[in-house]
PDB file of C-alpha atoms and ligand atoms in Angstrom:
ATOM      1  CA  MET A   1      19.691   8.278 -14.104  1.00 91.00           C
ATOM      2  CA  PRO A   2      16.910  10.779 -13.233  1.00 95.00           C
ATOM      3  CA  GLU A   3      18.148  14.188 -12.030  1.00 96.00           C
ATOM      4  CA  ASP A   4      16.926  13.684  -8.446  1.00 96.00           C
ATOM      5  CA  LEU A   5      18.807  10.391  -8.103  1.00 97.00           C
ATOM      6  CA  ARG A   6      22.138  11.702  -9.425  1.00 96.00           C
ATOM      7  CA  SER A   7      23.878  12.025  -6.062  1.00 97.00           C
ATOM      8  CA  LEU A   8      23.564   8.250  -5.644  1.00 98.00           C
ATOM      9  CA  GLU A   9      26.562   7.975  -7.986  1.00 97.00           C
ATOM     10  CA  ALA A  10      28.789   9.850  -5.539  1.00 97.00           C
ATOM     11  CA  TYR A  11      27.258   7.902  -2.619  1.00 98.00           C
ATOM     12  CA  GLN A  12      28.172   4.666  -4.395  1.00 97.00           C
ATOM     13  CA  GLU A  13      31.798   5.803  -4.655  1.00 97.00           C
ATOM     14  CA  GLY A  14      31.969   6.485  -0.922  1.00 97.00           C
ATOM     15  CA  THR A  15      30.276   3.389   0.535  1.00 97.00           C
ATOM     16  CA  ASP A  16      32.051   0.181   1.436  1.00 97.00           C
ATOM     17  CA  LEU A  17      28.777  -1.653   2.123  1.00 98.00           C
ATOM     18  CA  TYR A  18      26.183  -0.916  -0.522  1.00 98.00           C
ATOM     19  CA  ARG A  19      26.281  -1.765  -4.216  1.00 98.00           C
ATOM     20  CA  LEU A  20      23.542   0.129  -5.977  1.00 98.00           C
ATOM     21  CA  HIS A  21      21.787  -1.144  -9.097  1.00 98.00           C
ATOM     22  CA  PHE A  22      19.494   1.345 -10.779  1.00 98.00           C
ATOM     23  CA  LEU A  23      16.710   0.241 -13.143  1.00 98.00           C
ATOM     24  CA  GLU A  24      14.421   2.546 -15.066  1.00 98.00           C
ATOM     25  CA  LYS A  25      11.542   0.098 -14.849  1.00 98.00           C
ATOM     26  CA  THR A  26      11.099  -3.395 -13.449  1.00 98.00           C
ATOM     27  CA  GLY A  27       8.396  -5.750 -12.217  1.00 98.00           C
ATOM     28  CA  SER A  28       9.309  -5.585  -8.524  1.00 98.00           C
ATOM     29  CA  THR A  29      12.668  -4.561  -7.020  1.00 98.00           C
ATOM     30  CA  ASN A  30      12.190  -7.362  -4.461  1.00 98.00           C
ATOM     31  CA  ASP A  31      12.068  -9.924  -7.284  1.00 97.00           C
ATOM     32  CA  VAL A  32      15.205  -8.480  -8.883  1.00 98.00           C
ATOM     33  CA  ALA A  33      17.047  -8.550  -5.535  1.00 97.00           C
ATOM     34  CA  LEU A  34      15.908 -12.139  -4.881  1.00 96.00           C
ATOM     35  CA  SER A  35      17.179 -13.171  -8.276  1.00 96.00           C
ATOM     36  CA  LEU A  36      20.514 -11.360  -7.697  1.00 97.00           C
ATOM     37  CA  ALA A  37      20.697 -13.332  -4.423  1.00 95.00           C
ATOM     38  CA  ARG A  38      20.341 -16.592  -6.351  1.00 94.00           C
ATOM     39  CA  GLU A  39      23.131 -15.434  -8.686  1.00 95.00           C
ATOM     40  CA  GLY A  40      25.418 -14.967  -5.674  1.00 95.00           C
ATOM     41  CA  HIS A  41      25.455 -11.165  -5.365  1.00 97.00           C
ATOM     42  CA  PRO A  42      26.793  -9.981  -2.003  1.00 97.00           C
ATOM     43  CA  HIS A  43      25.290  -8.599   1.184  1.00 98.00           C
ATOM     44  CA  GLY A  44      24.524  -4.900   0.717  1.00 98.00           C
ATOM     45  CA  THR A  45      23.348  -5.169  -2.899  1.00 98.00           C
ATOM     46  CA  VAL A  46      20.610  -2.561  -3.401  1.00 98.00           C
ATOM     47  CA  VAL A  47      18.114  -2.450  -6.257  1.00 98.00           C
ATOM     48  CA  ILE A  48      16.433   0.890  -6.936  1.00 98.00           C
ATOM     49  CA  ALA A  49      13.851   1.375  -9.673  1.00 98.00           C
ATOM     50  CA  ASP A  50      12.254   4.496 -11.083  1.00 98.00           C
ATOM     51  CA  ALA A  51       9.016   2.553 -11.686  1.00 98.00           C
ATOM     52  CA  GLN A  52       7.600  -0.880 -10.911  1.00 98.00           C
ATOM     53  CA  GLU A  53       5.059  -2.684 -13.030  1.00 98.00           C
ATOM     54  CA  ARG A  54       4.195  -5.307 -10.441  1.00 98.00           C
ATOM     55  CA  GLY A  55       5.140  -3.602  -7.156  1.00 98.00           C
ATOM     56  CA  ARG A  56       3.665  -5.589  -4.310  1.00 97.00           C
ATOM     57  CA  GLY A  57       2.850  -5.141  -0.660  1.00 95.00           C
ATOM     58  CA  ARG A  58       1.979  -7.576   2.082  1.00 91.00           C
ATOM     59  CA  HIS A  59      -0.558 -10.300   1.360  1.00 87.00           C
ATOM     60  CA  GLY A  60       0.145  -9.937  -2.379  1.00 88.00           C
ATOM     61  CA  ARG A  61      -1.506  -6.505  -2.505  1.00 92.00           C
ATOM     62  CA  ARG A  62      -0.593  -4.171  -5.357  1.00 94.00           C
ATOM     63  CA  TRP A  63       1.881  -1.405  -4.501  1.00 96.00           C
ATOM     64  CA  PHE A  64       1.150   1.657  -6.631  1.00 96.00           C
ATOM     65  CA  SER A  65       4.508   2.383  -8.321  1.00 98.00           C
ATOM     66  CA  PRO A  66       4.299   5.134 -10.970  1.00 98.00           C
ATOM     67  CA  PRO A  67       7.530   6.419 -12.622  1.00 98.00           C
ATOM     68  CA  GLY A  68       9.716   9.290 -11.465  1.00 98.00           C
ATOM     69  CA  VAL A  69       8.110  10.202  -8.153  1.00 98.00           C
ATOM     70  CA  ASN A  70       8.605   7.622  -5.411  1.00 98.00           C
ATOM     71  CA  ILE A  71      11.201   5.353  -3.854  1.00 98.00           C
ATOM     72  CA  TYR A  72      11.142   1.656  -4.718  1.00 98.00           C
ATOM     73  CA  MET A  73      14.206   0.022  -3.208  1.00 98.00           C
ATOM     74  CA  SER A  74      15.219  -3.467  -2.082  1.00 98.00           C
ATOM     75  CA  ILE A  75      18.256  -4.371   0.004  1.00 98.00           C
ATOM     76  CA  LEU A  76      19.804  -7.835  -0.216  1.00 98.00           C
ATOM     77  CA  LEU A  77      21.082  -9.106   3.130  1.00 97.00           C
ATOM     78  CA  ARG A  78      23.148 -12.160   3.893  1.00 96.00           C
ATOM     79  CA  PRO A  79      22.928 -12.383   7.682  1.00 94.00           C
ATOM     80  CA  GLY A  80      24.250 -15.936   8.018  1.00 92.00           C
ATOM     81  CA  THR A  81      23.686 -17.305  11.514  1.00 89.00           C
ATOM     82  CA  ILE A  82      21.493 -14.970  13.519  1.00 89.00           C
ATOM     83  CA  THR A  83      20.691 -14.637  17.178  1.00 89.00           C
ATOM     84  CA  PHE A  84      17.681 -12.390  16.612  1.00 91.00           C
ATOM     85  CA  HIS A  85      14.324 -13.193  15.018  1.00 92.00           C
ATOM     86  CA  PRO A  86      14.254 -12.356  11.264  1.00 92.00           C
ATOM     87  CA  ALA A  87      10.994 -10.384  11.725  1.00 93.00           C
ATOM     88  CA  LEU A  88      13.084  -7.709  13.448  1.00 96.00           C
ATOM     89  CA  VAL A  89      14.677  -6.794  10.112  1.00 97.00           C
ATOM     90  CA  THR A  90      11.324  -5.284   9.068  1.00 97.00           C
ATOM     91  CA  LEU A  91      11.242  -3.173  12.236  1.00 97.00           C
ATOM     92  CA  ALA A  92      14.841  -2.025  11.584  1.00 98.00           C
ATOM     93  CA  ALA A  93      13.915  -0.989   8.027  1.00 98.00           C
ATOM     94  CA  ALA A  94      10.753   0.756   9.253  1.00 98.00           C
ATOM     95  CA  ALA A  95      12.706   2.686  11.902  1.00 97.00           C
ATOM     96  CA  ALA A  96      15.359   3.660   9.338  1.00 98.00           C
ATOM     97  CA  THR A  97      12.668   4.933   6.963  1.00 98.00           C
ATOM     98  CA  VAL A  98      10.624   6.810   9.563  1.00 97.00           C
ATOM     99  CA  GLU A  99      13.726   8.561  10.865  1.00 96.00           C
ATOM    100  CA  ALA A 100      14.803   9.496   7.317  1.00 96.00           C
ATOM    101  CA  VAL A 101      11.453  10.957   6.275  1.00 96.00           C
ATOM    102  CA  ASN A 102      10.973  12.762   9.577  1.00 95.00           C
ATOM    103  CA  SER A 103      14.150  14.725   9.038  1.00 91.00           C
ATOM    104  CA  ARG A 104      12.292  16.206   6.029  1.00 88.00           C
ATOM    105  CA  LEU A 105       8.756  16.437   7.388  1.00 87.00           C
ATOM    106  CA  LEU A 106       9.784  18.071  10.651  1.00 85.00           C
ATOM    107  CA  ARG A 107      12.064  20.597   8.966  1.00 84.00           C
ATOM    108  CA  ARG A 108       8.952  22.262   7.557  1.00 79.00           C
ATOM    109  CA  HIS A 109       6.427  21.490  10.308  1.00 80.00           C
ATOM    110  CA  PRO A 110       8.322  20.974  13.567  1.00 80.00           C
ATOM    111  CA  LEU A 111       5.314  19.581  15.424  1.00 75.00           C
ATOM    112  CA  PRO A 112       4.939  15.985  16.535  1.00 75.00           C
ATOM    113  CA  ALA A 113       1.609  15.795  14.667  1.00 76.00           C
ATOM    114  CA  ALA A 114       3.500  16.168  11.390  1.00 78.00           C
ATOM    115  CA  ALA A 115       5.824  13.259  12.096  1.00 91.00           C
ATOM    116  CA  ALA A 116       5.759   9.940  10.302  1.00 95.00           C
ATOM    117  CA  TRP A 117       5.288   6.848  12.427  1.00 95.00           C
ATOM    118  CA  SER A 118       5.249   3.109  12.034  1.00 96.00           C
ATOM    119  CA  LYS A 119       2.309   0.797  12.489  1.00 95.00           C
ATOM    120  CA  TRP A 120       3.175  -2.762  13.381  1.00 95.00           C
ATOM    121  CA  PRO A 121       4.440  -4.676  11.600  1.00 94.00           C
ATOM    122  CA  ASN A 122       5.482  -2.933   8.394  1.00 96.00           C
ATOM    123  CA  ASP A 123       3.538   0.247   7.639  1.00 97.00           C
ATOM    124  CA  ILE A 124       4.787   3.828   7.503  1.00 97.00           C
ATOM    125  CA  TYR A 125       2.139   6.450   8.152  1.00 96.00           C
ATOM    126  CA  CYS A 126       1.877  10.200   8.321  1.00 95.00           C
ATOM    127  CA  ARG A 127      -1.239  11.386  10.151  1.00 92.00           C
ATOM    128  CA  ASP A 128      -3.765   8.653   9.319  1.00 92.00           C
ATOM    129  CA  ARG A 129      -2.525   8.066   5.792  1.00 95.00           C
ATOM    130  CA  LYS A 130      -0.102   5.586   4.397  1.00 96.00           C
ATOM    131  CA  LEU A 131       3.240   7.040   3.292  1.00 97.00           C
ATOM    132  CA  GLY A 132       5.180   3.844   2.729  1.00 98.00           C
ATOM    133  CA  GLY A 133       5.740   0.257   3.665  1.00 98.00           C
ATOM    134  CA  ILE A 134       8.284  -2.507   4.097  1.00 98.00           C
ATOM    135  CA  LEU A 135       8.139  -5.957   2.544  1.00 98.00           C
ATOM    136  CA  THR A 136      10.779  -8.400   3.807  1.00 96.00           C
ATOM    137  CA  GLU A 137      11.096 -11.744   2.088  1.00 95.00           C
ATOM    138  CA  ALA A 138      13.421 -14.572   3.048  1.00 87.00           C
ATOM    139  CA  SER A 139      13.859 -18.263   2.800  1.00 70.00           C
ATOM    140  CA  THR A 140      14.997 -19.315   6.227  1.00 66.00           C
ATOM    141  CA  SER A 141      16.146 -22.605   7.596  1.00 65.00           C
ATOM    142  CA  GLY A 142      16.432 -22.392  11.360  1.00 69.00           C
ATOM    143  CA  ARG A 143      18.839 -19.750  12.548  1.00 76.00           C
ATOM    144  CA  THR A 144      20.835 -19.556   9.318  1.00 86.00           C
ATOM    145  CA  ILE A 145      19.709 -17.234   6.572  1.00 91.00           C
ATOM    146  CA  SER A 146      21.750 -17.242   3.415  1.00 91.00           C
ATOM    147  CA  SER A 147      19.776 -14.369   1.933  1.00 95.00           C
ATOM    148  CA  MET A 148      16.861 -12.112   2.635  1.00 96.00           C
ATOM    149  CA  VAL A 149      15.493  -9.052   0.900  1.00 98.00           C
ATOM    150  CA  THR A 150      13.936  -6.059   2.569  1.00 98.00           C
ATOM    151  CA  GLY A 151      11.916  -3.903   0.187  1.00 98.00           C
ATOM    152  CA  ILE A 152      11.138  -0.285   1.037  1.00 98.00           C
ATOM    153  CA  GLY A 153       8.523   1.834  -0.694  1.00 98.00           C
ATOM    154  CA  VAL A 154       8.047   5.541   0.101  1.00 98.00           C
ATOM    155  CA  ASN A 155       5.683   7.958  -1.604  1.00 98.00           C
ATOM    156  CA  VAL A 156       7.856  11.028  -2.143  1.00 97.00           C
ATOM    157  CA  ASN A 157       6.635  13.393  -4.870  1.00 97.00           C
ATOM    158  CA  LEU A 158       3.373  11.637  -5.656  1.00 97.00           C
ATOM    159  CA  GLU A 159       0.609  14.201  -6.214  1.00 97.00           C
ATOM    160  CA  ALA A 160      -2.865  13.719  -4.793  1.00 95.00           C
ATOM    161  CA  ARG A 161      -4.513  13.978  -8.220  1.00 95.00           C
ATOM    162  CA  ASN A 162      -2.393  11.062  -9.495  1.00 96.00           C
ATOM    163  CA  ILE A 163      -3.386   8.621  -6.745  1.00 95.00           C
ATOM    164  CA  PRO A 164      -5.857   6.015  -8.037  1.00 92.00           C
ATOM    165  CA  ALA A 165      -9.342   6.493  -6.611  1.00 92.00           C
ATOM    166  CA  ASP A 166      -9.275   3.261  -4.597  1.00 89.00           C
ATOM    167  CA  PHE A 167      -6.127   4.388  -2.683  1.00 88.00           C
ATOM    168  CA  ARG A 168      -6.843   8.118  -2.456  1.00 88.00           C
ATOM    169  CA  HIS A 169      -8.610   8.192   0.902  1.00 90.00           C
ATOM    170  CA  ASP A 170      -5.708   6.632   2.796  1.00 94.00           C
ATOM    171  CA  THR A 171      -2.552   7.477   0.839  1.00 97.00           C
ATOM    172  CA  THR A 172      -0.163  10.402   1.248  1.00 97.00           C
ATOM    173  CA  SER A 173       3.320  11.444   0.139  1.00 97.00           C
ATOM    174  CA  LEU A 174       6.097  13.687   1.439  1.00 96.00           C
ATOM    175  CA  HIS A 175       5.119  16.213  -1.222  1.00 95.00           C
ATOM    176  CA  ILE A 176       1.482  16.233  -0.125  1.00 95.00           C
ATOM    177  CA  GLU A 177       2.575  16.695   3.499  1.00 94.00           C
ATOM    178  CA  THR A 178       5.184  19.426   2.936  1.00 93.00           C
ATOM    179  CA  GLY A 179       4.196  21.136  -0.335  1.00 93.00           C
ATOM    180  CA  GLU A 180       7.809  20.724  -1.456  1.00 93.00           C
ATOM    181  CA  VAL A 181       9.407  18.754  -4.263  1.00 95.00           C
ATOM    182  CA  ILE A 182      11.824  16.483  -2.471  1.00 95.00           C
ATOM    183  CA  PRO A 183      14.963  14.990  -4.033  1.00 96.00           C
ATOM    184  CA  ARG A 184      14.559  11.226  -3.784  1.00 97.00           C
ATOM    185  CA  ASP A 185      18.320  10.659  -3.501  1.00 97.00           C
ATOM    186  CA  GLU A 186      18.473  12.653  -0.262  1.00 97.00           C
ATOM    187  CA  VAL A 187      15.844  10.385   1.334  1.00 97.00           C
ATOM    188  CA  ILE A 188      17.360   7.172  -0.056  1.00 98.00           C
ATOM    189  CA  ILE A 189      20.811   8.035   1.333  1.00 98.00           C
ATOM    190  CA  LYS A 190      19.357   8.758   4.781  1.00 97.00           C
ATOM    191  CA  ILE A 191      17.403   5.482   4.752  1.00 98.00           C
ATOM    192  CA  LEU A 192      20.502   3.497   3.752  1.00 98.00           C
ATOM    193  CA  ASP A 193      22.697   5.188   6.376  1.00 98.00           C
ATOM    194  CA  ASN A 194      20.092   4.627   9.103  1.00 98.00           C
ATOM    195  CA  PHE A 195      19.475   1.040   8.042  1.00 98.00           C
ATOM    196  CA  ARG A 196      23.174   0.257   8.254  1.00 98.00           C
ATOM    197  CA  LYS A 197      23.143   1.383  11.909  1.00 98.00           C
ATOM    198  CA  TYR A 198      19.930  -0.403  12.864  1.00 98.00           C
ATOM    199  CA  TYR A 199      20.828  -3.636  11.117  1.00 98.00           C
ATOM    200  CA  ALA A 200      24.121  -3.679  13.058  1.00 97.00           C
ATOM    201  CA  LEU A 201      22.151  -3.057  16.257  1.00 97.00           C
ATOM    202  CA  LEU A 202      20.151  -6.251  15.640  1.00 96.00           C
ATOM    203  CA  PHE A 203      23.336  -8.256  16.099  1.00 95.00           C
ATOM    204  CA  GLU A 204      24.548  -6.239  19.085  1.00 96.00           C
ATOM    205  CA  ASP A 205      21.393  -5.519  21.073  1.00 96.00           C
ATOM    206  CA  PRO A 206      18.041  -6.477  19.503  1.00 96.00           C
ATOM    207  CA  THR A 207      16.166  -5.216  22.585  1.00 96.00           C
ATOM    208  CA  ALA A 208      17.558  -1.724  21.957  1.00 97.00           C
ATOM    209  CA  LEU A 209      16.223  -1.897  18.397  1.00 97.00           C
ATOM    210  CA  ILE A 210      12.758  -2.893  19.672  1.00 97.00           C
ATOM    211  CA  THR A 211      12.807   0.002  22.167  1.00 96.00           C
ATOM    212  CA  LEU A 212      13.804   2.382  19.408  1.00 95.00           C
ATOM    213  CA  TRP A 213      11.044   1.090  17.111  1.00 95.00           C
ATOM    214  CA  CYS A 214       8.438   1.482  19.878  1.00 94.00           C
ATOM    215  CA  LYS A 215       9.376   5.177  20.094  1.00 92.00           C
ATOM    216  CA  ILE A 216       8.522   5.805  16.427  1.00 93.00           C
ATOM    217  CA  SER A 217       5.435   3.592  16.474  1.00 92.00           C
ATOM    218  CA  ARG A 218       1.952   4.529  17.530  1.00 88.00           C
ATOM    219  CA  THR A 219       0.887   0.927  17.933  1.00 90.00           C
ATOM    220  CA  VAL A 220       1.935   0.148  21.488  1.00 91.00           C
ATOM    221  CA  GLY A 221      -0.498   1.669  23.977  1.00 91.00           C
ATOM    222  CA  SER A 222      -3.341   1.761  21.456  1.00 92.00           C
ATOM    223  CA  TYR A 223      -6.582  -0.131  21.617  1.00 95.00           C
ATOM    224  CA  VAL A 224      -6.665  -2.072  18.358  1.00 95.00           C
ATOM    225  CA  LYS A 225      -8.662  -4.349  16.134  1.00 96.00           C
ATOM    226  CA  ALA A 226      -6.388  -7.143  14.890  1.00 96.00           C
ATOM    227  CA  VAL A 227      -7.382  -9.112  11.832  1.00 95.00           C
ATOM    228  CA  THR A 228      -5.463 -12.369  12.262  1.00 92.00           C
ATOM    229  CA  PRO A 229      -5.433 -15.558  10.180  1.00 90.00           C
ATOM    230  CA  GLY A 230      -7.566 -17.072  12.967  1.00 91.00           C
ATOM    231  CA  GLY A 231     -10.157 -14.275  13.130  1.00 94.00           C
ATOM    232  CA  ILE A 232     -10.674 -10.777  14.505  1.00 96.00           C
ATOM    233  CA  VAL A 233      -9.538  -9.880  18.021  1.00 94.00           C
ATOM    234  CA  TYR A 234      -9.811  -6.639  19.969  1.00 95.00           C
ATOM    235  CA  GLY A 235      -7.460  -5.524  22.689  1.00 96.00           C
ATOM    236  CA  LYS A 236      -4.736  -3.223  23.872  1.00 96.00           C
ATOM    237  CA  ALA A 237      -1.329  -3.423  22.172  1.00 95.00           C
ATOM    238  CA  LEU A 238       0.930  -4.020  25.189  1.00 95.00           C
ATOM    239  CA  GLY A 239       4.328  -4.222  23.558  1.00 94.00           C
ATOM    240  CA  ILE A 240       6.627  -6.071  21.187  1.00 96.00           C
ATOM    241  CA  ASP A 241       8.293  -9.286  22.301  1.00 96.00           C
ATOM    242  CA  GLY A 242      11.869 -10.341  21.520  1.00 95.00           C
ATOM    243  CA  ARG A 243      10.796 -11.849  18.187  1.00 94.00           C
ATOM    244  CA  GLY A 244       9.141  -8.650  17.020  1.00 95.00           C
ATOM    245  CA  PHE A 245       5.669 -10.098  17.643  1.00 96.00           C
ATOM    246  CA  LEU A 246       2.838  -7.958  19.003  1.00 96.00           C
ATOM    247  CA  ARG A 247       1.614  -8.610  22.562  1.00 96.00           C
ATOM    248  CA  LEU A 248      -2.093  -8.003  22.822  1.00 96.00           C
ATOM    249  CA  GLY A 249      -4.150  -7.760  26.009  1.00 96.00           C
ATOM    250  CA  LYS A 250      -7.628  -8.977  25.113  1.00 94.00           C
ATOM    251  CA  ASP A 251     -10.785  -7.538  26.677  1.00 88.00           C
ATOM    252  CA  ASN A 252     -11.240 -10.727  28.725  1.00 91.00           C
ATOM    253  CA  GLY A 253      -7.826 -10.225  30.360  1.00 93.00           C
ATOM    254  CA  GLU A 254      -6.051 -12.899  28.334  1.00 96.00           C
ATOM    255  CA  GLU A 255      -2.709 -11.950  26.742  1.00 96.00           C
ATOM    256  CA  ILE A 256      -1.892 -13.263  23.284  1.00 96.00           C
ATOM    257  CA  THR A 257       1.037 -12.788  20.910  1.00 96.00           C
ATOM    258  CA  LEU A 258       0.557 -12.127  17.220  1.00 96.00           C
ATOM    259  CA  GLY A 259       3.183 -13.005  14.606  1.00 93.00           C
ATOM    260  CA  THR A 260       1.160 -11.556  11.789  1.00 90.00           C
ATOM    261  CA  ALA A 261      -2.028  -9.513  11.615  1.00 93.00           C
ATOM    262  CA  GLU A 262      -3.584  -6.460  10.070  1.00 93.00           C
ATOM    263  CA  ILE A 263      -3.873  -3.845  12.815  1.00 95.00           C
ATOM    264  CA  ILE A 264      -6.463  -1.110  12.899  1.00 94.00           C
ATOM    265  CA  LEU A 265      -5.763   1.509  15.582  1.00 93.00           C
ATOM    266  CA  LEU A 266      -9.028   2.397  17.290  1.00 94.00           C
ATOM    267  CA  ARG A 267      -7.941   4.549  20.218  1.00 77.00           C
ATOM    268  CA  ASN A 268      -4.742   5.607  21.949  1.00 72.00           C
ATOM    269  CA  ASP A 269      -4.975   5.258  25.722  1.00 59.00           C
ATOM    270  CA  ALA A 270      -1.266   5.838  26.329  1.00 51.00           C
TER     271      ALA A 270
HETATM  272  C1  BTN B 301       3.278  -2.916   2.320  1.00 66.88           C
HETATM  273  O1  BTN B 301       2.965  -1.829   2.833  1.00 66.88           O
HETATM  274  O2  BTN B 301       2.455  -3.849   2.273  1.00 66.88           O
HETATM  275  C2  BTN B 301       4.677  -3.109   1.819  1.00 66.88           C
HETATM  276  C3  BTN B 301       4.978  -2.284   0.594  1.00 66.88           C
HETATM  277  C4  BTN B 301       6.373  -2.523   0.079  1.00 66.88           C
HETATM  278  C5  BTN B 301       6.620  -1.854  -1.255  1.00 66.88           C
HETATM  279  C6  BTN B 301       8.059  -1.977  -1.670  1.00 66.88           C
HETATM  280  S1  BTN B 301       8.458  -0.975  -3.071  1.00 66.88           S
HETATM  281  C7  BTN B 301      10.000  -1.756  -3.196  1.00 66.88           C
HETATM  282  C8  BTN B 301       9.760  -3.234  -2.959  1.00 66.88           C
HETATM  283  N1  BTN B 301       9.334  -3.897  -4.183  1.00 66.88           N
HETATM  284  C9  BTN B 301       8.076  -4.352  -4.098  1.00 66.88           C
HETATM  285  O3  BTN B 301       7.471  -4.957  -4.998  1.00 66.88           O
HETATM  286  N2  BTN B 301       7.571  -4.085  -2.886  1.00 66.88           N
HETATM  287  C10 BTN B 301       8.530  -3.382  -2.048  1.00 66.88           C
END
């Protein structure tokens, strides 16, 4: 176990929910968690890797996953019958992650400009650069979900000079933002503790979770370009509906709802 993940051993002893599996290197922690799901591992199983060889993001994009510096973690969930839309799990994980990293970022730079924020549906940003992301994968049949995996990637101690040229212009890390070397275990434990709370909230009051996510997001209120499977649309992000979908007010006055899209924030009119 790397030095800056050591306190996960004590965390494991004290938690009744999570079962942590640590791997030095793997293809993708999401794949490992999905395969543990097929083997019958329980709700709360967590796979953490020091490096990924085939880390992936949304739309099959590569997720840069060098050893020893970042967080690559996947949580196996067995929600059973749900009353909320499964897309909300991504928002719960994003809120948990933003809140965890902000407790670090804002300790050093207590200004709102230094805070991390979430861009719908799954991105974690700091300033205008990507700090992390969430990739939730599930096989659902109706309202019953026997297993789903939410994967969380956060750039922690990644140094600017080690970011591949094609990512450099829009990638950051907690180290780049704070100038500090940050123990990964501290951030992981905060994410897991927050996620436990927010996941529970999905069952109790999904609207409260959406409200909470809107507070840490800079999407709602912005004028955006949305790249959707059906083409590009421009409009104002009006809010998030009960399914976690984005409500967009188009220039012609029409309101549409997007289940998936790539959002580019153009202006904040809020
Ligand atoms: C995105 O921004 O498109 C999502 C990135 C998700 C990356 C994490 S790292 C842990 C887990 N394993 C993966 O292969 N992907 C997710």
